[in-house]
PDB file of C-alpha atoms in Angstrom:
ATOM      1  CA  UNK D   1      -5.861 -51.357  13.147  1.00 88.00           C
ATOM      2  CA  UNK D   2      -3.956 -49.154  15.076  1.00 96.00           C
ATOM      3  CA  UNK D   3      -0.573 -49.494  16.467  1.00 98.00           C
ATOM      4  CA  UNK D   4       0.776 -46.734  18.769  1.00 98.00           C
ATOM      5  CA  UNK D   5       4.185 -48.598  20.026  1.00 98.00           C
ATOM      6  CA  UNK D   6       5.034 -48.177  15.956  1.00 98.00           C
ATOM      7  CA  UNK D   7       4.627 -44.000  16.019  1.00 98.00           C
ATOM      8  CA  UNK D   8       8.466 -42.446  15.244  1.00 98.00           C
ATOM      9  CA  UNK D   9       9.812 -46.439  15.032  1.00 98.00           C
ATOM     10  CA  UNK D  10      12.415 -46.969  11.571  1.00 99.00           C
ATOM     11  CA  UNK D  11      12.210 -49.295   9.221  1.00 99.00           C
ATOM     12  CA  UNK D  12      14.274 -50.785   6.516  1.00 99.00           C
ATOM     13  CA  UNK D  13      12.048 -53.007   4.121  1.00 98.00           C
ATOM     14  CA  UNK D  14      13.248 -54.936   1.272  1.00 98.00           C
ATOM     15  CA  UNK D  15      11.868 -55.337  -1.830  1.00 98.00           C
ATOM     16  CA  UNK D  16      10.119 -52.338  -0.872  1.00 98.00           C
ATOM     17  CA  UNK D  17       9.035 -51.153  -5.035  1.00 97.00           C
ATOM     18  CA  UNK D  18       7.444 -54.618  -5.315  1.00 95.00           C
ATOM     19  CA  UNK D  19       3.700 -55.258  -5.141  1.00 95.00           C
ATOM     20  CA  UNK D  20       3.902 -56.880  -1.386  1.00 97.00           C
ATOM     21  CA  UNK D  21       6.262 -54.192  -0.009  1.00 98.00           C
ATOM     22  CA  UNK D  22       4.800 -51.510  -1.614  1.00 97.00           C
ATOM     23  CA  UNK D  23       2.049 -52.133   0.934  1.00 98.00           C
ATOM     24  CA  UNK D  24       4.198 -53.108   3.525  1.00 98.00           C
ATOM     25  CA  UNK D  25       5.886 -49.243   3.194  1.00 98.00           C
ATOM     26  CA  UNK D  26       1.695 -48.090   2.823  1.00 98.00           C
ATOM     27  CA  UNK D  27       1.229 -50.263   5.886  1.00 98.00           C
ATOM     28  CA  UNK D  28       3.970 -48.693   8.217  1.00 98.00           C
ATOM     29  CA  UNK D  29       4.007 -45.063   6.860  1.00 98.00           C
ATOM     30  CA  UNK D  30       0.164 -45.623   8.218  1.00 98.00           C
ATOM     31  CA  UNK D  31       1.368 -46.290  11.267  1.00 98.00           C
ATOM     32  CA  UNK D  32       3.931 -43.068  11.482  1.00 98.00           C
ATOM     33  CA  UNK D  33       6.579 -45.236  10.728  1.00 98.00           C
ATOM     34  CA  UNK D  34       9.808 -44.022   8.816  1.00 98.00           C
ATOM     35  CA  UNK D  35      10.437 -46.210   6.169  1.00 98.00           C
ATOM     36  CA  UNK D  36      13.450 -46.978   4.196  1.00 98.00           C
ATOM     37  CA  UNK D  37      12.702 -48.813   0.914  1.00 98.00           C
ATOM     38  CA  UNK D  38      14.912 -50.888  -0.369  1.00 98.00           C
ATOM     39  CA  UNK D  39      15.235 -52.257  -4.080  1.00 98.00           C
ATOM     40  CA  UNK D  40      16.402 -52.087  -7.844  1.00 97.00           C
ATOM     41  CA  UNK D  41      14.594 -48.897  -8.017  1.00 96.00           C
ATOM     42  CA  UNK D  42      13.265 -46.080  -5.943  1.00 95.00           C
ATOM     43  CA  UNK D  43      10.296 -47.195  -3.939  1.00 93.00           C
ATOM     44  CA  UNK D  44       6.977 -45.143  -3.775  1.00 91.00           C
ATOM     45  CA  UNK D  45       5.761 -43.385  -0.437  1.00 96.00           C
ATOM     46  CA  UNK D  46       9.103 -44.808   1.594  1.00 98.00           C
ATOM     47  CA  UNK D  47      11.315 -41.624   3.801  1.00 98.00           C
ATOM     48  CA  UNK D  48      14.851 -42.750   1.963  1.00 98.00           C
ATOM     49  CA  UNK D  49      15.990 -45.351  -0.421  1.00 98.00           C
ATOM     50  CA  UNK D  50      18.540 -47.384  -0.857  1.00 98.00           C
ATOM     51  CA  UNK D  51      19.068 -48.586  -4.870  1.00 98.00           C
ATOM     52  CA  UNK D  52      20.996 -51.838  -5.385  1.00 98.00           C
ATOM     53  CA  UNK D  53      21.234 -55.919  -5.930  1.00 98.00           C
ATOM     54  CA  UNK D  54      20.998 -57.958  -3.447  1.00 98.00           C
ATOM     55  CA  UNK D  55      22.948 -60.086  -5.249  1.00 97.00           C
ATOM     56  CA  UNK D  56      25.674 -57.733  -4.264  1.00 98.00           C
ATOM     57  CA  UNK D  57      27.169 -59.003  -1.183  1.00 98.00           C
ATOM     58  CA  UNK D  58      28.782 -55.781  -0.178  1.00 98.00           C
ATOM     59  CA  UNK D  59      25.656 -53.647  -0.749  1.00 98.00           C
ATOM     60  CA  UNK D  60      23.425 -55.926   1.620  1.00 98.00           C
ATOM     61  CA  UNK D  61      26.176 -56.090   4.738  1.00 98.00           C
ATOM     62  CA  UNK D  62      26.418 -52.304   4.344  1.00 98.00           C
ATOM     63  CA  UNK D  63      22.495 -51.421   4.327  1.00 98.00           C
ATOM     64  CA  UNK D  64      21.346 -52.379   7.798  1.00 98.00           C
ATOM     65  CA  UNK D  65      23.779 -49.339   8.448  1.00 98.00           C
ATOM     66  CA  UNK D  66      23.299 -47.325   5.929  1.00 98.00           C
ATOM     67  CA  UNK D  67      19.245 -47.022   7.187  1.00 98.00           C
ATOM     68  CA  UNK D  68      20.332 -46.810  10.458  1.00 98.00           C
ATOM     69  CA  UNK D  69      22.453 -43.626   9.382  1.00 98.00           C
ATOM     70  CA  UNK D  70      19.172 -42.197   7.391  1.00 98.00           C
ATOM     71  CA  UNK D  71      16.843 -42.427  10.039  1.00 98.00           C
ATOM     72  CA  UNK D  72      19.300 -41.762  12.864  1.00 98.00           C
ATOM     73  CA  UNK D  73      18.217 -45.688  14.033  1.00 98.00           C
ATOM     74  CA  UNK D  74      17.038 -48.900  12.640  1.00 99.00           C
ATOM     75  CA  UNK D  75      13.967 -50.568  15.118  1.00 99.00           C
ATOM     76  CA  UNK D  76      12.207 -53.010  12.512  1.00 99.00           C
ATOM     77  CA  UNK D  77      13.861 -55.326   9.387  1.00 99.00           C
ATOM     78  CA  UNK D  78      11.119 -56.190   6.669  1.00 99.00           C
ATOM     79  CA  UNK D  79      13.192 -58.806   4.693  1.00 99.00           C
ATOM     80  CA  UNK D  80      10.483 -59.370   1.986  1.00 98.00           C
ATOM     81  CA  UNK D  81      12.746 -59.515  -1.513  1.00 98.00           C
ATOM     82  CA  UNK D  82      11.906 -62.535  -3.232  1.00 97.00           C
ATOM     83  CA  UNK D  83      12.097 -64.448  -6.904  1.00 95.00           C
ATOM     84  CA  UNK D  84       9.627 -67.391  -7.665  1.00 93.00           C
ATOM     85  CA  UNK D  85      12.063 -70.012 -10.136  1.00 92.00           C
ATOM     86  CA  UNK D  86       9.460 -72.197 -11.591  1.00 89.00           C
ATOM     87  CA  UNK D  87       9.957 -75.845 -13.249  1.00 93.00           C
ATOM     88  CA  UNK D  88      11.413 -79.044 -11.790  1.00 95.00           C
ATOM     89  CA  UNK D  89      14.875 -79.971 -11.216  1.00 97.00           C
ATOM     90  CA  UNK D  90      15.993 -80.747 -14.470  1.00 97.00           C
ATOM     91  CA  UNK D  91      14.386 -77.698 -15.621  1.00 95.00           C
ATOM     92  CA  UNK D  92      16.752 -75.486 -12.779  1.00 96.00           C
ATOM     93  CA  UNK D  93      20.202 -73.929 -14.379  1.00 97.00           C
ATOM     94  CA  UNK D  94      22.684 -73.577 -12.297  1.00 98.00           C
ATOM     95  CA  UNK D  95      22.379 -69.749 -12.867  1.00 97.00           C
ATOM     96  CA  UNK D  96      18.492 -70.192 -11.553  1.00 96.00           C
ATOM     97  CA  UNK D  97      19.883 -71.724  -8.117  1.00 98.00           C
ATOM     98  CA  UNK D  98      22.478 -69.339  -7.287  1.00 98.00           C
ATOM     99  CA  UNK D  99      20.237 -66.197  -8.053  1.00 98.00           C
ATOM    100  CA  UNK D 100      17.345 -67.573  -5.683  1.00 98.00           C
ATOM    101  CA  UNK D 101      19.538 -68.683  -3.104  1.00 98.00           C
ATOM    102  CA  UNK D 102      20.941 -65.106  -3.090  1.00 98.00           C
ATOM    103  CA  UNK D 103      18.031 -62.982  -3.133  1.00 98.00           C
ATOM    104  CA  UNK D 104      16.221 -65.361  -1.144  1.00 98.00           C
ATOM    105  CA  UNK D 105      18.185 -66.706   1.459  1.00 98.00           C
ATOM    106  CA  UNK D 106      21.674 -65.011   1.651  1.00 98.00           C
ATOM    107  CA  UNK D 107      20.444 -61.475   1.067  1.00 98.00           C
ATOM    108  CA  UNK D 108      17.972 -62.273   4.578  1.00 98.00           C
ATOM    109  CA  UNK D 109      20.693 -63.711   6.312  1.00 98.00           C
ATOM    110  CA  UNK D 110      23.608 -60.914   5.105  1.00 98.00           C
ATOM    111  CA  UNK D 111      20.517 -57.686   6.282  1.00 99.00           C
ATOM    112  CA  UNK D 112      19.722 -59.926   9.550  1.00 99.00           C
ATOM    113  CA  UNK D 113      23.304 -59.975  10.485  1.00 98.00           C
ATOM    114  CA  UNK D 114      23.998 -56.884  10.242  1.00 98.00           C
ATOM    115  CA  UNK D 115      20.957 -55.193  11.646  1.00 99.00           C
ATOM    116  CA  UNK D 116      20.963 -57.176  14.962  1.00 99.00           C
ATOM    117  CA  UNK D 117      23.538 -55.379  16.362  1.00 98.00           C
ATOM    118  CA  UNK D 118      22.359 -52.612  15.910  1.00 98.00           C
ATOM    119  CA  UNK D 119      18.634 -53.344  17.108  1.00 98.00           C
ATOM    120  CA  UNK D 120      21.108 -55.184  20.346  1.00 98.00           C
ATOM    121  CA  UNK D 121      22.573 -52.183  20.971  1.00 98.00           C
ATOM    122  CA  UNK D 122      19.207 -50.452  21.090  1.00 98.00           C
ATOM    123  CA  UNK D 123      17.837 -52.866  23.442  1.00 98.00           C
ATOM    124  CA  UNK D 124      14.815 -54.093  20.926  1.00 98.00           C
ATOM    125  CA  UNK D 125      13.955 -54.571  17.471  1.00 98.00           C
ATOM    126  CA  UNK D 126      11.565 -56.578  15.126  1.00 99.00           C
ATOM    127  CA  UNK D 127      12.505 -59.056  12.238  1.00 99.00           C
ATOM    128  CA  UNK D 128       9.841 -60.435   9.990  1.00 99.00           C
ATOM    129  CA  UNK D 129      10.883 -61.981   7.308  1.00 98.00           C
ATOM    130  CA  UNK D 130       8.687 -63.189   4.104  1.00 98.00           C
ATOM    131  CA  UNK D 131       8.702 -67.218   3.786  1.00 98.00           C
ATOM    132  CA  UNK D 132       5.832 -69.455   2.035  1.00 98.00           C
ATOM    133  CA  UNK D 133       3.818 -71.561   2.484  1.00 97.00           C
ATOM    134  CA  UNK D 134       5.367 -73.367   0.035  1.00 96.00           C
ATOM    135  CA  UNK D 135       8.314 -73.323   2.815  1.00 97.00           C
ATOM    136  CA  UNK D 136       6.941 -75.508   5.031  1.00 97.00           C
ATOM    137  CA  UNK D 137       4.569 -77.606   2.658  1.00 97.00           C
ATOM    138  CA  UNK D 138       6.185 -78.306  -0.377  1.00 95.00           C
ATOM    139  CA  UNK D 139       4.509 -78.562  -3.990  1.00 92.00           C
ATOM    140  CA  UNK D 140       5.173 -79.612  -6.923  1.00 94.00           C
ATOM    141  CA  UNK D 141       7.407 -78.311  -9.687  1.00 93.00           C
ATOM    142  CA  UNK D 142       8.780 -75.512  -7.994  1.00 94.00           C
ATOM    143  CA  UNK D 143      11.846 -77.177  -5.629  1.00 97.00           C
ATOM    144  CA  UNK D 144      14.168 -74.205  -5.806  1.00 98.00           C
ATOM    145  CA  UNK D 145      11.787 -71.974  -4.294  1.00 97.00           C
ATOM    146  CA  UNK D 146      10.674 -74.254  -1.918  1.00 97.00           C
ATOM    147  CA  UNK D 147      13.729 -74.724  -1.002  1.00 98.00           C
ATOM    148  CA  UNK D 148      14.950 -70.893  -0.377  1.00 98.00           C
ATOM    149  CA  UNK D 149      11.766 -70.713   1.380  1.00 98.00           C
ATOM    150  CA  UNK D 150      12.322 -73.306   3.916  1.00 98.00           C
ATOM    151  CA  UNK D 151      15.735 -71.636   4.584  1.00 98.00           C
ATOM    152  CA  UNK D 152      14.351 -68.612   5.456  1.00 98.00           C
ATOM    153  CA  UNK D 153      11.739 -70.679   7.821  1.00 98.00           C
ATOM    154  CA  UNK D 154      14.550 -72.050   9.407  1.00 98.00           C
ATOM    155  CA  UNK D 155      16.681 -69.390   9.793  1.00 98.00           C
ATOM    156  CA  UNK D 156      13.968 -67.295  10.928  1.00 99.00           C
ATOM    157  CA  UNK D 157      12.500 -70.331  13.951  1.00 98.00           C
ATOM    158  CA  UNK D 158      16.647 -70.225  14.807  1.00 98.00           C
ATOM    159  CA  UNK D 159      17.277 -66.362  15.099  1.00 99.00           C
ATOM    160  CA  UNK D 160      13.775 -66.539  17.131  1.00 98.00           C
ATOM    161  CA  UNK D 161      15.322 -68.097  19.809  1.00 98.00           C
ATOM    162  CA  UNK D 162      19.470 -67.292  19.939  1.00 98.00           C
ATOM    163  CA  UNK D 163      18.001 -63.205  19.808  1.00 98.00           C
ATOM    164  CA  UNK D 164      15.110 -63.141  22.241  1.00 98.00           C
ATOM    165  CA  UNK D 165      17.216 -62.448  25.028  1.00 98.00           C
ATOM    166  CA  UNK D 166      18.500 -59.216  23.465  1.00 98.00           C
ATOM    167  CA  UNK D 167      14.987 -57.919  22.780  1.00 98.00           C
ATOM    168  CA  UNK D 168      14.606 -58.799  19.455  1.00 98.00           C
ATOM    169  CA  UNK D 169      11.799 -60.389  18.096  1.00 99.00           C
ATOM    170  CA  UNK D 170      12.488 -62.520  14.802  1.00 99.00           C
ATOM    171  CA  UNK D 171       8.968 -64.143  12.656  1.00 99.00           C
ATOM    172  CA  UNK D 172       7.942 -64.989   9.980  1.00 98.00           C
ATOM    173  CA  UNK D 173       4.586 -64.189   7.860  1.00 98.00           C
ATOM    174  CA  UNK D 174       3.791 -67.249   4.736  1.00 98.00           C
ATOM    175  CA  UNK D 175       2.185 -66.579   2.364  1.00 97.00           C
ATOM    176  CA  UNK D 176       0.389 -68.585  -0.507  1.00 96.00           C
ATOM    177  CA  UNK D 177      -0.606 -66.724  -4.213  1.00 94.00           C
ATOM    178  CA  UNK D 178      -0.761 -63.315  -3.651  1.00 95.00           C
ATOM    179  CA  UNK D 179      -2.121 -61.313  -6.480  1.00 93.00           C
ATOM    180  CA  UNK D 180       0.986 -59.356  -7.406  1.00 89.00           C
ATOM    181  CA  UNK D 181       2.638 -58.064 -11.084  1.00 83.00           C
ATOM    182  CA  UNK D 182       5.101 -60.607 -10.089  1.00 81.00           C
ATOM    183  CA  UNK D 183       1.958 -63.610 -10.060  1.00 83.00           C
ATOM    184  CA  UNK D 184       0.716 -62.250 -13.125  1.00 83.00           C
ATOM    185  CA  UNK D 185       3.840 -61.830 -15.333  1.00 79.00           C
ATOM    186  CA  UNK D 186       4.593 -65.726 -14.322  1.00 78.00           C
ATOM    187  CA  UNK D 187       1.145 -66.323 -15.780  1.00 82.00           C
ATOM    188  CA  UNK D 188       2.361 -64.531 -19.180  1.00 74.00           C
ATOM    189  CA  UNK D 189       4.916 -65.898 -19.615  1.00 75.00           C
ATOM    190  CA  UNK D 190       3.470 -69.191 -19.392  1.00 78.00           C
ATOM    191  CA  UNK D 191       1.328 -67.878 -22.102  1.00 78.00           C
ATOM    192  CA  UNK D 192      -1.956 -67.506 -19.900  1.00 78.00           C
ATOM    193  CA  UNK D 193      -4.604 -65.093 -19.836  1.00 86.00           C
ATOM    194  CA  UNK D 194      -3.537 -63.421 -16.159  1.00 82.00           C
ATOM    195  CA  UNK D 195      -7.160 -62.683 -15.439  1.00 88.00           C
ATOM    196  CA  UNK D 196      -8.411 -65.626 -16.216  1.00 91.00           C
ATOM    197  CA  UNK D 197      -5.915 -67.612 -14.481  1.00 88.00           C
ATOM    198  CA  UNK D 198      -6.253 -65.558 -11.245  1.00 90.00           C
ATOM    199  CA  UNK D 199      -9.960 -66.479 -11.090  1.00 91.00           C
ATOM    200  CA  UNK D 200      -9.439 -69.816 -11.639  1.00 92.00           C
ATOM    201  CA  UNK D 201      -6.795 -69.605  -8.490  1.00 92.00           C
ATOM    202  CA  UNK D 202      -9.674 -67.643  -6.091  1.00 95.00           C
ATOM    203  CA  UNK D 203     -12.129 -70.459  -6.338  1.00 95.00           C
ATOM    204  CA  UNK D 204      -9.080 -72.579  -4.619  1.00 95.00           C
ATOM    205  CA  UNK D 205      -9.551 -70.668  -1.878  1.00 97.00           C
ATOM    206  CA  UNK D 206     -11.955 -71.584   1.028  1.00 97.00           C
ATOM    207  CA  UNK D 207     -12.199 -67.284   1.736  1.00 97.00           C
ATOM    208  CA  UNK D 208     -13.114 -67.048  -2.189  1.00 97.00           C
ATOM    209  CA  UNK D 209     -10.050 -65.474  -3.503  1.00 97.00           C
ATOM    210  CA  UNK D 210      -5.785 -65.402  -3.468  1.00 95.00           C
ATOM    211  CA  UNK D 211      -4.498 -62.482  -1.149  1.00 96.00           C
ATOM    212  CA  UNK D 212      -3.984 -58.684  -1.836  1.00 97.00           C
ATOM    213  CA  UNK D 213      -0.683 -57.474  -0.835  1.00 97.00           C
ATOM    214  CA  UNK D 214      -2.277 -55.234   1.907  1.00 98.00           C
ATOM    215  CA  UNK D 215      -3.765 -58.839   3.497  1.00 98.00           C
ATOM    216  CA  UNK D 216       0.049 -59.569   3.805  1.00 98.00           C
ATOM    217  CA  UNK D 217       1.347 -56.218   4.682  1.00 98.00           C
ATOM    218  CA  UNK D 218      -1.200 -56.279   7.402  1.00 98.00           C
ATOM    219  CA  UNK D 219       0.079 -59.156   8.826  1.00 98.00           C
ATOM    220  CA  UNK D 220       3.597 -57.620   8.683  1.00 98.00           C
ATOM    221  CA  UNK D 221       2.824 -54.477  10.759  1.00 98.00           C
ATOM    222  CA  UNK D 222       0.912 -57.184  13.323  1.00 98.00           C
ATOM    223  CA  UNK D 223       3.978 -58.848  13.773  1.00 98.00           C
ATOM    224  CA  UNK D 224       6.455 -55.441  13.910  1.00 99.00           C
ATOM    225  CA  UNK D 225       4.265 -54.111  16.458  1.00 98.00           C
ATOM    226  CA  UNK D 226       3.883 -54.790  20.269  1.00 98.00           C
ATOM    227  CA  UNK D 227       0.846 -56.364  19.444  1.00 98.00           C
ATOM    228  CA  UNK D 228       2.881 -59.535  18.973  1.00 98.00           C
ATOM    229  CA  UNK D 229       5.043 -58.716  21.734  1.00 98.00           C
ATOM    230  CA  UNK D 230       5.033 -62.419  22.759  1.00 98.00           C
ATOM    231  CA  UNK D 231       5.962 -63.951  18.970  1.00 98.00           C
ATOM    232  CA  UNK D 232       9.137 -64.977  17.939  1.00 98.00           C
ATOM    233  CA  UNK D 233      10.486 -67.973  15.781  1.00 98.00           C
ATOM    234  CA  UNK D 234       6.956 -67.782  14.796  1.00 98.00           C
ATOM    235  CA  UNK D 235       6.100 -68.906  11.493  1.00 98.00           C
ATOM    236  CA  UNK D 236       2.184 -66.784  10.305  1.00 98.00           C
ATOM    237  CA  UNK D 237       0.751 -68.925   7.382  1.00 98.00           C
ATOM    238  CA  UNK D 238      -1.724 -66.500   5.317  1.00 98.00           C
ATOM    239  CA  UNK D 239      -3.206 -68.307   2.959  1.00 97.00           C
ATOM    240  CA  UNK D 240      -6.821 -67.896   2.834  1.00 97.00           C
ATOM    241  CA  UNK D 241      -7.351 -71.559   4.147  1.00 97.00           C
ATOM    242  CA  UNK D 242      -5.944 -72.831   1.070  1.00 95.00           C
ATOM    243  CA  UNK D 243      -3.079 -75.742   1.092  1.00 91.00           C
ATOM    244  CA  UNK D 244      -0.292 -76.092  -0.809  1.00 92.00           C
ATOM    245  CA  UNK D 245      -0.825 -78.024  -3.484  1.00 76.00           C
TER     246      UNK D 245
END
């Protein structure tokens, strides 16, 4: 798909050296996007990078700008950063909470406040920010994910709305598995054959398999581009036709 309103736009996307946002950056640079990746290391194919935590408050309030100063403007926010803690509550340290809510939910809500000026100031912009399924479904045995995930639901249906009238277009795409290093080393370390356990996921799914990153990244671009000019607060489940569970 091709989308034209995206030639020359710039974008700052989280998580960018990950599986899903190293499609999302494939996905935009596609689209003659400039891209800047952002993440614990350099991403591959993005314009710039910026290298940091995001559990370092002062590094997320300062890299809305920072991109903006790169690319000489900031038109699209990919907040798509995200840690999976597995386990039940009494299974959750207190170190496991704080590093999930900070990745997850503060670092989207430190990058969205500080790029919406900016994006104001131009007169438009596009947020989409990576939630779950598991955000607004909840399963079992994984409540402090579901939990940063539902924020970022939330926060993204609220922004929606109090930004609209600036231009600014704020959704959400949610995602079930996705077949990522991230799935697989969670399958190791449970001590699981990662192939094996990745088949046995695909015939869970009505379409016959878990998602690529590029079925997500996809979905992304969609909802950066003027294509979903009339979206916002939205929240995209991508899942194949398979529920949470």
């Amino acid at each position: 798909m091709n989308y034209p309103d995206l030639a020359g736009k710039k974008a700052l996307v989280t998580g960018a050296a990950g599986g899903i946002g190293t499609a999302i950056v494939a996905a935009l640079k596609a689209q003659q996007v400039q891209v800047t990746g952002l993440d614990r290391i350099a991403a591959v194919g993005a314009d710039h990078a910026l290298v940091g935590d995001l559990m370092d408050k002062d590094f997320c309030d300062q890299a809305a700008g920072q991109a903006a100063q790169l690319m000489g403007g900031l038109d699209i926010l990919i907040n798509n950063a995200g840690i999976i803690t597995r386990g039940d509550i009494t299974q959750a340290s207190d170190e496991d909470f704080a590093r999930s809510m900070a990745i997850n939910v503060e670092a989207p809500f430190r990058l969205c406040r500080a790029a919406i000026p900016i994006m104001a100031q131009a007169g438009s912009g596009a947020i989409v920010n990576t939630a779950s399924c598991w955000g607004l479904h909840p399963g079992p045995k994984h409540p402090v994910y579901v939990m940063s995930k539902a924020a970022v639901a939330s926060m993204t249906q609220c922004l929606g709305m109090d930004h609209a009238h600036q231009g600014i277009r704020v959704n959400a795409v949610c995602p079930n598995e996705v077949n990522t290093p991230m799935l697989r080393t969670g399958f190791s370390m449970r001590g699981l054959d990662a192939d094996k356990a990745v088949d046995a996921l695909n015939a869970t799914v009505p379409l016959g398999r878990i998602a690529e990153p590029g079925d997500i990244a996809d979905v992304v671009v969609f909802l950066a581009s003027d294509a979903a000019r009339y979206m916002t607060g939205s929240l995209l489940e991508v899942n194949g036709g398979k529920p949470v569970g």
